Amino acid sequence: MSSASFRPKETTILEEYKITDKVLGLGINGKVLECFDRKTGEKYALKVLRDEPKSRREVELHWRACNCQHIVRIINVYHNNFQGVPSLLVVMECMKGGELFTRIQERANSAFTEREAAAIIRDIAVAINHLHNMDIAHRDIKPENLLYTEGNKNGILKLTDFGFAKETNTSKSLKTPCFTPYYAAPEVLGPEKYDTSCDLWSLGVIMYILLCGYPPFYSNHGFAISPGMKRRIRKGEYEFPSPEWNQISKEAKDLIKGLLETNPDKRFTISDVMANPWVGSVVTVPDTPLLSLKNLWKDAVEWYDMQEDMTNALQSMRVDYRYHIKNPKESNNKLILKRMKKP
Ligand code: I85
């Protein structure tokens, strides 16, 4: 980890900020509260994390990555006791415009076009490109983590929540000179392509939903990811049904195909996306009105299910099956525990 970066302030946050009890959102690792700069009166968002290695990693990577137009900025980080718990308090710019799809849905009856969808995908791609160039995989890119700075047309879309972010160039073998790489397998040496490729899959899903208003893969009911959905994702079983997809350009469909490619080795990289004209020169994308507004939010329950499905699908992609070796002492498996007792 390139170290000389983030050092939280040890002074009390209350000297500089007034914290309210308004909750802006709940993340997996911590809640997000509203707070105000005492000097300027400006509103900020405060993410409260328990001080533990996982949170340190989150803040470290977010801090390092946030000098990008399309990533939520960190203003300050404090190391304080918060409600009696040693915590990391992350002061961020306040995203007043709310979530991506809420914003799109709120556009009264004005048309939403393929070109506008391309501009949104380009913004998200810029964030991903910035991260992947720094060897950071976000691994949790989903609609709830894409927020607008403002509720009006000046709003800028930004990515947040680095709770699952991972550094991808930590090839210990290359950095530690006590190891000769004669026998090193390629995956030990190179960056973790599998980690970054999940961000591109996410981009494909978001692009699909923007264009038609429903997700490419869905489960049959609202609970945990269903076997049917898992199978469809693995096999890349999705379609471009009529009437939504009839007017959509071939370029858009080809990009989606490259992003939803099931084999991560063949899936588009972020460089492929940045070089793709549908993303790289948005003005050339046809200004065709989309039918996604009609489909989006037709049913709040369905939308909720979709978000849960995406969370679960990302979760299963993050499982690092290659290096995951369980410590038998931490196992709850009865057979393993029984075997450990034997001489
Ligand atoms: N502002 N995933 C869903 C929010 N400004 N939000 C989530 N992880 C995070 C919440 C649950 C994202 O790391 C999250 C994180 C950070 C934020 C965040 C950061 C900065 C906001 C979990 C708002 C907001 C929305 C509408 C209105 C207003 C604020 O969420 C305001 F009150 F300003 F009008």
XYZ file of C-alpha atoms and ligand atoms in Angstrom:
377
model
C 0.000 0.000 0.000
C 1.465 3.392 -0.925
C 1.460 4.770 2.575
C 2.229 8.463 3.026
C -1.369 9.302 2.222
C -4.071 9.393 4.785
C -3.731 10.340 8.434
C -6.981 11.053 10.244
C -7.192 14.105 12.459
C -7.133 13.360 16.170
C -8.903 16.593 17.171
C -12.607 16.320 17.905
C -14.830 16.703 14.876
C -17.287 18.726 16.954
C -14.879 21.674 16.967
C -15.378 22.084 13.250
C -18.709 20.427 12.447
C -22.180 20.296 13.896
C -23.607 16.796 13.461
C -27.377 16.411 13.123
C -29.333 13.207 13.610
C -30.663 13.232 10.048
C -29.617 9.971 8.382
C -28.831 10.409 4.667
C -28.231 6.741 4.039
C -27.212 3.398 5.458
C -24.193 1.594 4.054
C -23.097 -1.923 4.950
C -20.173 -0.646 6.990
C -21.683 2.485 8.468
C -24.350 5.135 8.444
C -24.227 8.483 6.680
C -25.373 11.519 8.666
C -25.943 15.135 7.755
C -23.492 17.631 9.244
C -22.636 21.323 8.882
C -19.340 23.215 8.810
C -19.550 25.544 11.810
C -17.633 28.342 10.057
C -19.347 28.382 6.662
C -22.694 26.757 7.477
C -22.160 24.504 4.453
C -23.852 21.084 4.526
C -21.733 17.905 4.348
C -22.265 14.177 4.585
C -20.577 12.287 7.419
C -19.896 8.573 7.147
C -19.390 6.935 10.520
C -17.227 3.820 10.449
C -16.025 1.678 13.323
C -12.222 2.002 13.440
C -11.077 -1.385 12.161
C -8.732 -2.551 9.375
C -11.580 -2.986 6.880
C -12.699 0.622 7.402
C -9.107 1.895 7.232
C -8.816 0.210 3.833
C -12.081 1.742 2.653
C -11.064 5.256 3.677
C -7.502 4.880 2.401
C -8.614 3.798 -1.083
C -11.462 6.323 -1.298
C -9.131 9.111 -0.149
C -6.508 8.182 -2.720
C -9.072 7.956 -5.517
C -11.266 10.984 -4.910
C -9.351 13.501 -7.040
C -11.710 12.685 -9.912
C -14.717 14.633 -11.229
C -16.946 11.590 -10.895
C -15.995 10.293 -7.463
C -17.476 11.745 -4.261
C -14.851 13.943 -2.567
C -13.573 13.363 0.940
C -13.057 16.663 2.781
C -11.728 15.461 6.152
C -11.220 12.287 8.146
C -11.255 12.176 11.949
C -10.269 9.465 14.366
C -12.598 10.074 17.310
C -14.694 8.224 19.823
C -18.213 8.472 18.464
C -21.000 7.457 20.852
C -18.321 5.659 22.853
C -16.933 3.672 19.902
C -13.478 4.320 18.365
C -14.476 5.500 14.893
C -13.346 6.907 11.607
C -15.479 9.911 10.729
C -15.380 10.698 7.031
C -16.621 14.151 6.029
C -17.671 14.099 2.370
C -19.158 16.637 -0.003
C -22.934 16.394 0.318
C -24.592 14.898 -2.731
C -27.860 16.838 -2.687
C -29.280 15.364 -5.881
C -29.852 11.825 -4.638
C -29.549 8.574 -6.558
C -29.135 8.200 -10.322
C -32.386 6.460 -11.190
C -34.485 8.542 -8.812
C -33.273 11.604 -10.698
C -34.126 10.122 -14.095
C -37.527 9.037 -12.918
C -38.306 12.495 -11.569
C -37.944 14.103 -15.009
C -41.615 14.793 -15.442
C -42.550 13.918 -19.009
C -39.539 15.127 -20.917
C -37.992 12.506 -23.133
C -34.918 10.632 -22.048
C -32.733 9.826 -25.019
C -30.027 7.372 -25.998
C -27.537 10.258 -26.147
C -28.311 11.244 -22.552
C -27.890 7.626 -21.481
C -24.496 7.617 -23.232
C -23.439 10.747 -21.328
C -24.304 9.048 -18.020
C -22.416 5.874 -18.962
C -19.443 8.024 -20.009
C -19.381 9.719 -16.586
C -19.414 6.378 -14.767
C -16.746 5.064 -17.165
C -14.534 8.075 -16.370
C -14.728 7.146 -12.666
C -13.943 3.487 -13.395
C -11.080 4.458 -15.713
C -9.602 6.662 -12.999
C -9.806 3.813 -10.489
C -8.476 1.078 -12.764
C -5.564 3.292 -13.822
C -4.681 3.493 -10.113
C -5.048 -0.291 -9.765
C -8.175 0.010 -7.675
C -11.268 -2.121 -8.284
C -14.453 -0.670 -6.761
C -16.429 -3.944 -6.875
C -19.717 -2.436 -5.712
C -20.856 -0.273 -8.606
C -24.643 -0.270 -8.487
C -27.432 2.305 -8.783
C -27.527 3.138 -5.040
C -23.867 4.160 -5.098
C -24.271 6.661 -7.937
C -25.369 10.052 -6.622
C -25.840 13.548 -8.041
C -24.257 16.655 -6.526
C -27.359 18.760 -7.195
C -31.010 18.115 -7.883
C -31.002 20.487 -10.878
C -29.496 20.154 -14.337
C -26.074 21.252 -13.046
C -25.868 18.064 -11.010
C -22.756 15.959 -11.538
C -22.954 12.195 -11.187
C -20.441 10.653 -8.783
C -19.549 7.238 -7.467
C -19.373 6.516 -3.740
C -18.880 3.740 -1.139
C -15.445 2.123 -1.256
C -16.449 -0.529 1.287
C -15.584 -3.344 -1.132
C -12.787 -1.605 -3.024
C -9.578 -3.546 -3.482
C -6.077 -2.730 -4.573
C -5.280 -4.941 -7.542
C -1.514 -4.600 -7.898
C -0.483 -6.039 -4.557
C 1.617 -8.749 -6.174
C 3.625 -9.458 -3.042
C 5.860 -11.761 -5.039
C 7.186 -8.882 -7.119
C 7.539 -6.404 -4.302
C 9.233 -8.782 -1.879
C 12.710 -9.586 -3.169
C 12.975 -12.836 -1.189
C 11.209 -14.710 -3.940
C 12.379 -15.669 -7.418
C 9.518 -15.746 -9.890
C 10.619 -18.865 -11.849
C 7.620 -20.839 -10.724
C 5.116 -18.041 -10.287
C 1.795 -18.600 -12.034
C 0.610 -15.680 -14.176
C -2.231 -14.815 -11.812
C 0.309 -14.390 -8.999
C 2.285 -11.845 -10.975
C -0.271 -9.819 -12.848
C -2.989 -7.488 -11.606
C -6.233 -9.114 -10.582
C -8.201 -8.875 -13.783
C -11.157 -10.585 -12.143
C -11.570 -7.793 -9.621
C -11.622 -5.023 -12.189
C -13.803 -6.981 -14.615
C -16.693 -6.980 -12.155
C -16.850 -3.153 -12.447
C -17.371 -3.555 -16.201
C -20.136 -6.064 -15.697
C -21.814 -3.511 -13.389
C -21.464 -0.862 -16.065
C -23.160 -3.218 -18.541
C -26.100 -3.815 -16.208
C -26.552 -0.094 -15.495
C -26.333 0.699 -19.206
C -28.956 -1.940 -19.995
C -31.348 -0.548 -17.358
C -30.820 3.057 -18.535
C -31.752 2.096 -22.072
C -34.878 0.043 -21.425
C -35.916 0.531 -17.793
C -35.582 -3.087 -16.630
C -32.539 -5.234 -15.760
C -30.960 -7.841 -18.101
C -31.187 -10.554 -15.461
C -33.833 -10.833 -12.829
C -34.923 -13.380 -10.284
C -38.361 -14.896 -10.240
C -39.136 -13.635 -6.771
C -37.808 -11.003 -4.432
C -35.676 -13.009 -2.035
C -32.010 -14.000 -2.257
C -30.567 -14.515 -5.729
C -32.502 -17.395 -7.248
C -30.838 -20.395 -8.910
C -32.506 -19.381 -12.151
C -30.998 -15.910 -12.049
C -27.548 -17.271 -11.230
C -27.763 -19.596 -14.210
C -28.882 -16.800 -16.512
C -26.001 -14.579 -15.373
C -23.425 -17.364 -15.767
C -24.643 -18.275 -19.224
C -25.162 -14.679 -20.257
C -28.814 -15.371 -20.981
C -30.402 -12.012 -21.641
C -32.239 -10.499 -24.563
C -33.022 -7.207 -26.248
C -36.836 -7.480 -26.363
C -39.244 -5.375 -28.391
C -40.493 -2.765 -28.307
C -37.912 -1.102 -26.000
C -34.862 -2.218 -27.950
C -36.181 -1.726 -31.500
C -34.947 1.854 -31.875
C -31.722 1.461 -29.921
C -28.491 1.608 -31.932
C -26.417 -1.446 -32.787
C -23.416 0.329 -31.227
C -25.170 0.406 -27.847
C -26.129 -3.269 -28.073
C -22.594 -4.282 -29.072
C -21.167 -2.375 -26.124
C -23.580 -4.122 -23.768
C -22.579 -7.493 -25.237
C -18.908 -6.698 -24.559
C -19.665 -5.641 -20.989
C -21.953 -8.550 -20.118
C -19.550 -11.098 -21.626
C -19.586 -14.024 -19.215
C -15.878 -14.831 -19.512
C -13.982 -12.127 -17.579
C -10.935 -12.692 -19.788
C -12.953 -11.764 -22.867
C -15.041 -9.038 -21.249
C -14.290 -5.459 -22.343
C -11.744 -3.602 -20.235
C -12.216 0.023 -19.257
C -9.790 1.023 -22.032
C -12.063 -0.686 -24.574
C -14.983 1.317 -23.170
C -13.137 4.650 -23.234
C -12.122 4.018 -26.848
C -15.670 3.045 -27.876
C -17.343 5.836 -29.909
C -20.696 5.378 -28.109
C -18.883 6.476 -24.927
C -15.993 8.508 -26.337
C -18.001 10.787 -28.623
C -21.417 11.032 -27.056
C -22.536 13.766 -29.503
C -22.579 11.210 -32.317
C -24.993 8.945 -30.431
C -28.524 9.157 -31.874
C -30.938 11.346 -29.929
C -33.655 8.695 -30.036
C -36.194 8.904 -27.195
C -36.115 5.812 -24.989
C -38.979 3.864 -23.492
C -37.071 3.340 -20.227
C -38.906 6.138 -18.387
C -42.176 4.283 -18.896
C -40.786 1.048 -17.475
C -38.653 2.473 -14.695
C -40.441 2.460 -11.338
C -43.624 1.064 -12.721
C -43.470 -0.972 -9.564
C -41.489 0.081 -6.477
C -41.343 -3.499 -5.216
C -39.797 -4.680 -8.472
C -37.228 -1.916 -8.263
C -36.359 -2.896 -4.730
C -35.959 -6.535 -5.827
C -33.729 -5.472 -8.697
C -31.420 -3.579 -6.340
C -31.240 -6.587 -4.049
C -30.539 -8.890 -7.004
C -27.670 -6.688 -8.133
C -26.226 -6.556 -4.608
C -26.320 -10.350 -4.420
C -24.863 -10.845 -7.877
C -21.938 -8.530 -7.055
C -21.460 -10.344 -3.769
C -21.043 -13.671 -5.547
C -18.596 -12.151 -8.040
C -16.388 -10.829 -5.258
C -15.870 -14.236 -3.681
C -12.239 -14.914 -4.373
C -12.366 -18.614 -4.954
C -8.725 -18.890 -5.972
C -7.087 -17.882 -2.727
C -9.848 -18.658 -0.300
C -8.432 -21.253 2.075
C -10.272 -21.476 5.343
C -8.462 -21.722 8.629
C -9.887 -24.952 10.105
C -9.757 -23.378 13.575
C -12.319 -20.823 12.439
C -14.633 -23.409 10.980
C -18.071 -24.253 12.282
C -18.143 -27.415 10.246
C -18.777 -30.322 12.662
C -16.714 -32.790 10.640
C -13.690 -30.496 10.577
C -13.965 -29.822 14.311
C -14.192 -33.567 14.990
C -11.111 -34.254 12.862
C -9.098 -31.585 14.646
C -9.718 -33.326 17.966
C -8.172 -36.568 16.672
C -4.461 -37.058 17.409
N -26.178 12.570 0.173
N -25.606 3.573 -0.930
C -26.952 3.671 -0.412
C -24.812 10.570 0.494
N -23.887 12.729 0.177
N -24.419 7.685 0.627
C -24.692 5.154 0.749
N -22.491 4.203 1.402
C -21.808 5.379 1.318
C -26.113 5.276 1.324
C -26.937 4.036 1.060
C -24.785 4.760 -0.720
O -20.590 5.407 1.381
C -23.952 6.467 0.825
C -22.591 6.567 1.085
C -22.237 7.900 1.060
C -23.406 8.583 0.754
C -23.551 10.011 0.583
C -22.448 10.856 0.460
C -22.646 12.206 0.265
C -24.972 11.935 0.285
C -23.918 4.121 1.543
C -27.461 12.041 0.166
C -28.609 12.963 -0.039
C -29.649 12.583 -0.873
C -30.738 13.456 -1.103
C -30.777 14.679 -0.457
C -29.755 15.046 0.365
C -28.668 14.192 0.570
O -27.653 10.864 0.326
C -29.800 16.362 1.058
F -30.099 16.189 2.322
F -28.668 16.967 1.005
F -30.684 17.121 0.483
